C-alpha positions in Angstrom: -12.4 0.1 13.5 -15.6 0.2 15.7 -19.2 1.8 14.6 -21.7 3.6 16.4 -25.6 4.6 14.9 -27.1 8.0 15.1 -30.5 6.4 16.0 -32.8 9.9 15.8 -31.0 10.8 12.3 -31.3 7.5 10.3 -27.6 8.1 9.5 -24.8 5.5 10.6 -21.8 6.7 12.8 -18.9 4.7 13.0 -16.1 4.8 15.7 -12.6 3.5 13.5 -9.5 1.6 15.0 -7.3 2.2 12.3 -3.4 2.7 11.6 -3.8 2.3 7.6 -3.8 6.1 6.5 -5.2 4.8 3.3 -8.3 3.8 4.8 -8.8 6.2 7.0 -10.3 8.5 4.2 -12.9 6.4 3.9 -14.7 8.4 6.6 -14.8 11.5 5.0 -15.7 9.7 1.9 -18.8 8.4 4.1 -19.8 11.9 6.0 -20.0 13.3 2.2 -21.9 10.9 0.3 -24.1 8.2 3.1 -24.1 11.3 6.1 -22.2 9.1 8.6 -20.3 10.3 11.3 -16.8 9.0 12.5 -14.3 8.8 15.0 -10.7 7.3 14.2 -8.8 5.0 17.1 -5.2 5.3 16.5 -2.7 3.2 18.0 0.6 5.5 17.9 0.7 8.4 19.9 0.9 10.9 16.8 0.5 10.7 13.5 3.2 9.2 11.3 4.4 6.7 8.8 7.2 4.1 7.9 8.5 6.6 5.7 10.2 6.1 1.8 7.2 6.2 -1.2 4.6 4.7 -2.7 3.0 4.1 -6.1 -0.5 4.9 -6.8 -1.5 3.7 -10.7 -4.9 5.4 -12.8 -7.3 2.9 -10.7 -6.4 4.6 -7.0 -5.7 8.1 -8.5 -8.8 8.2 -10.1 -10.5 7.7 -6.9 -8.3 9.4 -4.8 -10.0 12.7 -7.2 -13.6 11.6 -6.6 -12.7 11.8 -2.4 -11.2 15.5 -3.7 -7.8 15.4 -2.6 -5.9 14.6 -6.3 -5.2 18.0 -7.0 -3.4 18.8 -3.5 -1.4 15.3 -4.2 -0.3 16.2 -7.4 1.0 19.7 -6.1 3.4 16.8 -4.3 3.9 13.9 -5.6 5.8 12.9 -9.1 3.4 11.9 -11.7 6.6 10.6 -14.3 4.9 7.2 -15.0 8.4 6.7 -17.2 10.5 3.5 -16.2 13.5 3.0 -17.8 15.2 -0.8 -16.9 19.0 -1.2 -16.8 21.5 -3.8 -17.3 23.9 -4.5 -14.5 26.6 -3.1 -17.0 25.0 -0.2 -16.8 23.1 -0.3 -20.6 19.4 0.6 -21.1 17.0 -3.0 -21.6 14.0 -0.9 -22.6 11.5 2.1 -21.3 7.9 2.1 -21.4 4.9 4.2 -19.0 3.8 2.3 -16.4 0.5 3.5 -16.6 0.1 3.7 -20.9 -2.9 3.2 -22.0 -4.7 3.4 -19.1 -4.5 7.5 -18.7 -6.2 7.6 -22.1 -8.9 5.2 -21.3 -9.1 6.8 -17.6 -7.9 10.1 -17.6 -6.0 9.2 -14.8 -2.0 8.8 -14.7 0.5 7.2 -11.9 1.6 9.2 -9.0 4.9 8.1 -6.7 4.6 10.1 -3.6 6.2 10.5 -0.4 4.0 8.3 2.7 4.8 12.1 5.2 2.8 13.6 1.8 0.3 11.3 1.3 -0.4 11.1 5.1 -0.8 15.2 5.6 -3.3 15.5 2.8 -5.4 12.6 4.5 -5.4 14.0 8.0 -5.8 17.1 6.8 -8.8 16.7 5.1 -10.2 14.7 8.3 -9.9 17.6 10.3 -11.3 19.5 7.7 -14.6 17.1 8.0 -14.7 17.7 12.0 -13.5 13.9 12.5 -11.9 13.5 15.5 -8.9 11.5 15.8 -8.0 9.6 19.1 -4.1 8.6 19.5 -2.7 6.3 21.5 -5.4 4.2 21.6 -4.1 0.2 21.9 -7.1 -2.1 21.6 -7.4 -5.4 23.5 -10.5 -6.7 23.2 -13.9 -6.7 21.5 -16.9 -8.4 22.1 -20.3 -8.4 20.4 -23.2 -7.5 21.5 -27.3 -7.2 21.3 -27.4 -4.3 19.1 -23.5 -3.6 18.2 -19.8 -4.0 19.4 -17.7 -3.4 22.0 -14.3 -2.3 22.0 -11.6 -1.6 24.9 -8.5 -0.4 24.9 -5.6 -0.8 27.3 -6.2 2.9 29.1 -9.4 1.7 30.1 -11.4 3.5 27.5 -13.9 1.6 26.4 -16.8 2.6 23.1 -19.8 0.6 21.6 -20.3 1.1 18.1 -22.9 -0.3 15.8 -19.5 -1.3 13.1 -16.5 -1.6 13.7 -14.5 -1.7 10.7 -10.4 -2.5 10.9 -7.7 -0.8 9.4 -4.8 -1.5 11.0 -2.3 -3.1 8.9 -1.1 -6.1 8.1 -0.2 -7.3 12.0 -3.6 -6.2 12.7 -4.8 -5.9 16.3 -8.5 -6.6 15.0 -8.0 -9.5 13.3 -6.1 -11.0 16.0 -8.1 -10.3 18.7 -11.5 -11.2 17.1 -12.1 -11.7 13.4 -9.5 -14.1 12.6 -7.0 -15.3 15.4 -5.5 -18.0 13.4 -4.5 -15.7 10.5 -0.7 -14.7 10.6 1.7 -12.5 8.8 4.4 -14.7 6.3 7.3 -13.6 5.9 8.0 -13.4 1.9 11.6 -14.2 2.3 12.2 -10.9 0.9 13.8 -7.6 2.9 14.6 -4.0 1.2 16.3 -0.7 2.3 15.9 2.4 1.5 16.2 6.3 1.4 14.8 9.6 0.3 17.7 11.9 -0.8 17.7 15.3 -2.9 18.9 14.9 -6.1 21.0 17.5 -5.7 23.5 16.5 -3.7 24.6 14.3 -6.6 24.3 17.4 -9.1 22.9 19.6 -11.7 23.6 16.5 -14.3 21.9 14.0 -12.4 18.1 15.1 -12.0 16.7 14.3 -15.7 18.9 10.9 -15.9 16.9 10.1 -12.5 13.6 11.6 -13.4 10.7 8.7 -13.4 11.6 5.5 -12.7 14.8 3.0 -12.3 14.8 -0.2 -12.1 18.1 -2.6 -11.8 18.6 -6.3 -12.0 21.5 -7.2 -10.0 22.8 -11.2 -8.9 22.1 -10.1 -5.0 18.2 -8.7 -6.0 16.8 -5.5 -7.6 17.9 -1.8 -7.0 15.5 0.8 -7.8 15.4 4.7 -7.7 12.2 6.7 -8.1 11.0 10.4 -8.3 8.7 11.3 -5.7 8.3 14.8 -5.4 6.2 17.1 -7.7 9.7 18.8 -8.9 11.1 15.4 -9.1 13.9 16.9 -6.8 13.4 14.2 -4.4 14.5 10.4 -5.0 13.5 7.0 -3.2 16.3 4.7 -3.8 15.7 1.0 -2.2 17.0 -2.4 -2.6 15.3 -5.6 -2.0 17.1 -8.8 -2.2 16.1 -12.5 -0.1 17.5 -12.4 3.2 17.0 -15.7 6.1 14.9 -14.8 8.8 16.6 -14.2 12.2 16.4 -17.5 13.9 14.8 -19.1 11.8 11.3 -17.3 13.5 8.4 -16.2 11.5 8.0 -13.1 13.9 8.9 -9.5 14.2 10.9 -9.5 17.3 14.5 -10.2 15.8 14.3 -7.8 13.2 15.1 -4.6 15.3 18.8 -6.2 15.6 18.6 -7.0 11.7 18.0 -3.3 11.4 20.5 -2.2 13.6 23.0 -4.5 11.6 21.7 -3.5 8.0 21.5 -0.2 8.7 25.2 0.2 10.1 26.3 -1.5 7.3 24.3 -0.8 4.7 27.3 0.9 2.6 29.6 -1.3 2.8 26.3 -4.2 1.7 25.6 -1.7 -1.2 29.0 -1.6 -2.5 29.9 -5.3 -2.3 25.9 -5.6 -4.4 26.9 -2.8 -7.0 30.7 -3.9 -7.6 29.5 -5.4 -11.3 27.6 -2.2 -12.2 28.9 -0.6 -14.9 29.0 2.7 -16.9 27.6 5.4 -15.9 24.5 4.2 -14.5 26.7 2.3 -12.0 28.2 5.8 -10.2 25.1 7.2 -10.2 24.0 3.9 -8.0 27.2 4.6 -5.9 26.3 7.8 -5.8 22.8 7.6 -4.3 24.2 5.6 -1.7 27.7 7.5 -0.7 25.2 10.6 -0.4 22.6 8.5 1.8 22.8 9.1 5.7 19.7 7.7 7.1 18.5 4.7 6.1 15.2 2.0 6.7 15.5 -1.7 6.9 12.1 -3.5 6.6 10.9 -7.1 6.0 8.5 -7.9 3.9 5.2 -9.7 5.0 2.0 -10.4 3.5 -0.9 -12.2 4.4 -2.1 -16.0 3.5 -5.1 -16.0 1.3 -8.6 -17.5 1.9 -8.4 -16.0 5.5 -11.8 -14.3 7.3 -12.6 -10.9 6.6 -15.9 -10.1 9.0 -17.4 -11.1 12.0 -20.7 -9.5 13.4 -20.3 -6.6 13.4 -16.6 -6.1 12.5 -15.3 -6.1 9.1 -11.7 -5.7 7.9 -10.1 -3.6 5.3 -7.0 -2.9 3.3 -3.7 -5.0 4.9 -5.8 -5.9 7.8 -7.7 -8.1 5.5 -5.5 -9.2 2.5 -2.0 -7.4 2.6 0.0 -8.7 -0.4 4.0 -8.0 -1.1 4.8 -4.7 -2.8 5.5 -5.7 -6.5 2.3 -5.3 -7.9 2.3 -1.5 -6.9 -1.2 -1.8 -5.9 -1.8 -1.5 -1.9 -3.1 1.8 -1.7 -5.7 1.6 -4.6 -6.7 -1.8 -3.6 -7.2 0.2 0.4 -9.2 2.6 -2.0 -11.2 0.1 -3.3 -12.1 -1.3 -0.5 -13.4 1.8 0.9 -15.8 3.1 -1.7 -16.8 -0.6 -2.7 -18.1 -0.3 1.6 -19.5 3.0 0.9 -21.6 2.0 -1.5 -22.9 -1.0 0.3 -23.7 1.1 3.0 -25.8 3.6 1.3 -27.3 1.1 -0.7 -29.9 0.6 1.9 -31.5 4.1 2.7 -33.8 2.5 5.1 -31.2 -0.1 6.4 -32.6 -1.4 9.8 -29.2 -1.7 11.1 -29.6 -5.1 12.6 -26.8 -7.7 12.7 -28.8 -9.5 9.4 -27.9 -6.8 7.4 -24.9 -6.1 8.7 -23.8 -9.5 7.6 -25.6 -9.1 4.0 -23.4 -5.9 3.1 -20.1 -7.9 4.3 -20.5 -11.1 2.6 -21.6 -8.8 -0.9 -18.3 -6.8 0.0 -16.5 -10.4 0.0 -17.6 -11.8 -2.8 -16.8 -8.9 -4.5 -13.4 -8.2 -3.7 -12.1 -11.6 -2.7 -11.7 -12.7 -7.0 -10.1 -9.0 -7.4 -7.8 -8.7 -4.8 -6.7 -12.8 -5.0 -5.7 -12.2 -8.9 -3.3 -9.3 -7.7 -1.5 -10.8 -4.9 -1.1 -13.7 -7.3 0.5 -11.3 -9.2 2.5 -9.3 -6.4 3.9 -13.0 -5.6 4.9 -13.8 -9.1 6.9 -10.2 -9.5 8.7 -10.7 -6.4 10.8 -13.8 -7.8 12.4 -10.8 -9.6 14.4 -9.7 -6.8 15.7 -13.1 -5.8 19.3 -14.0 -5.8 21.0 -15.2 -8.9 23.9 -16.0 -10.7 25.1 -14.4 -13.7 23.5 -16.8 -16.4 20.2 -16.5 -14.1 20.9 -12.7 -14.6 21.5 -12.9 -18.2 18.3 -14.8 -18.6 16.5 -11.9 -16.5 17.6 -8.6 -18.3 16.9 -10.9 -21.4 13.5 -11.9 -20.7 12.8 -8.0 -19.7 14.0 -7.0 -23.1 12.2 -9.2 -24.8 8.5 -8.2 -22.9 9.5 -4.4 -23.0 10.0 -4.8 -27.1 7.6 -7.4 -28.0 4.6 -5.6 -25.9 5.2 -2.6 -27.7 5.5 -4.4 -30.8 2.6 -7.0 -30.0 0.4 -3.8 -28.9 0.0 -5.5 -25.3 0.3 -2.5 -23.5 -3.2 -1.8 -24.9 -4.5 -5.1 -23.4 -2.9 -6.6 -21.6 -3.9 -8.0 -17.9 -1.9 -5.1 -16.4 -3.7 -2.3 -18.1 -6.9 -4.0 -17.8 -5.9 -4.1 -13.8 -5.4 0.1 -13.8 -8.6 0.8 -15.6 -10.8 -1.1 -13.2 -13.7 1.0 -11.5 -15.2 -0.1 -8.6 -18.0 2.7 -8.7 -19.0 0.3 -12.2 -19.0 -2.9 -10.2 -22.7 -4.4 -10.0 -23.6 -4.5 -6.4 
């Protein structure tokens, strides 16, 4: 993202490169409480998303109704924090809410929601604030100077901000151009698939046995199938498993025939993976997938820690800065975080002089803030993800054992109440000494 100054209205205007939706409300979250003005550089040329759904716990829903936009999410997205774990034969290993005690101490529940919905709601609310949005904008260099930043892009374009602030994902143009060349994207190992479907094409019996969440151990890596509509009429199905990297390259660029292989395939892969699933619960499985037409194959990356977050002027935020695997279920909040944790920084100094000193005071605060927080989660995220890994079926029996035992003793031991988790979803950053 880049940053301009309205010099004769002691406000700060900043000019964003961004392709993370998440962070993207920060602006409005700055024109409403610090009176800065913002434009948003976007490098497709329209808005859209990978597609499937995510899951926002009480931490990034809380704030997502401080920016005023919770309501008009919840009129969309599931908020069924219920997940019930299965057996590969098809029996129940234990239920429990995801969020549990944290709505009571918060107020705040989980919401799984469609990325199309979540992205709507955030560009709609832009263009409610007067922001403009500027598409197809492909950056390719930025340089600092006296008294801000430059930034071109590959049409010629060219703007000078006083910030610029990046949000544009975990490949991030930003980083790689100027904060933190060195800094790549790992692959995890890991790779899903996935689908949104309507429940009711399996029919009338199957939409309260797939309300909430569902989560499967399998020997070949994890099936899932989630709720994410308000009516719970809508299911994300995906399943993640290790797969090699194409020629042995830690890049993007064979992936696209991965997809194209994945994706042809995927039913036959599916039903070769679900052959041991059992009961009930293992035609509903074949189900989802016999009723699945359009599918999305995507490798999972996430970013080294210990890596650069600012430079000058330029700061980065969300994936851009610290993207961590999936399994934690916390990239959006931790996007959320980031943002108002900025905010506040920002409008900290009422009389802030602008100058490159105190530009650099407010980003090293921001890192030493969020560094501790956000290296505790991916930690986390990394130690989930050995969940999906392929096994055989004593490492399986050992798995759905080791979930029954945690979903019966924490509710026994009374660690949903304090446990590490809970204590991660009732985390404010509005409380965090600055």
């Amino acid at each position: 993202m880049v940053g301009n100054v309205d010099r004769d209205v002691n406000s700060l205007g900043i000019r964003l490169y961004a392709n993370r939706k998440t962070e993207t409300r920060m602006v409005v979250s700055e024109r409403q409480r610090n009176n800065i003005s913002s434009n948003i550089y976007e490098l497709r040329p329209e808005p859209t998303t990978l597609g499937g759904a995510i899951g926002i716990p009480s931490n990034g829903t809380r704030l997502l109704h401080r920016l005023g936009v919770y309501d008009e999410l919840l009129t969309r997205g599931s908020s069924c924090s219920n997940v019930v774990m299965h057996s590969e034969r098809g029996t129940v290993l234990g239920e429990t809410d995801v969020v549990g005690a944290a709505k009571e101490a918060t107020g705040f529940g989980y919401m799984r929601i469609k990325r199309t919905d979540l992205l709507d709601v955030f560009l709609k609310e832009v263009d409610n604030a007067g922001i403009p949005v500027r598409y197809n904008k492909r950056l390719v260099s930025i340089s600092n100077q006296d008294d801000g930043v430059k930034a071109t892009f590959s049409d010629g374009t060219v703007d000078t901000a006083d910030l610029l602030l990046g949000c544009d994902g975990i490949h991030s143009a930003v980083r790689r151009l100027y904060v933190d060349p060195t800094v790549r994207a790992n692959y995890t190992g890991l790779a899903g698939i996935g689908s949104i479907i309507p429940v009711s094409v399996l029919g009338e019996e199957a939409a309260p046995q797939l309300r909430g969440m569902h989560i499967t151990m399998m020997q070949e890596g994890m099936v899932s199938a989630m709720s994410c509509s308000a009516n719970d009429d809508e299911i994300y199905w995906g399943f993640q498993r290790e797969l090699a990297l194409p020629n042995g390259e830690n890049d993007r660029d064979g992936w696209e025939i991965r997809r194209e292989q994945e994706v042809s395939g995927f039913r036959e892969l599916l039903h070769g993976v679900l052959k041991g699933a059992g009961d009930q619960w293992g035609d509903m499985l074949r189900g989802l997938v016999d009723q699945t037409s359009v599918v999305k194959f995507y490798p999972i990356f996430k970013l080294p820690s210990g890596g650069t977050w600012h430079k000058k002027r330029v700061l980065l935020l969300g994936d851009a800065a610290h993207a961590m695997p999936p399994h934690a279920g916390q990239g959006v909040s931790m996007a959320l975080e980031d943002a108002f944790l900025l905010s506040r920084l920002l409008g900290r100094k009422q009389a802030w002089r602008r100058g490159e000193d105190d530009v650099n005071e407010v980003y090293e605060t921001y890192d030493r803030i969020r560094r501790p927080r956000i290296d505790e989660l991916a930690a986390r995220s990394s130690g989930n993800a050995a969940l999906r890994k392929k096994t055989g079926r004593l490492g399986l029996m050992l798995k759905e054992f080791g979930i029954w035992m945690f979903l019966h003793g924490s509710w026994a031991l009374g660690m949903d109440k304090w446990g590490s988790e809970m204590k991660q979803m009732v985390y404010d950053i509005e409380e965090v000494e600055i």
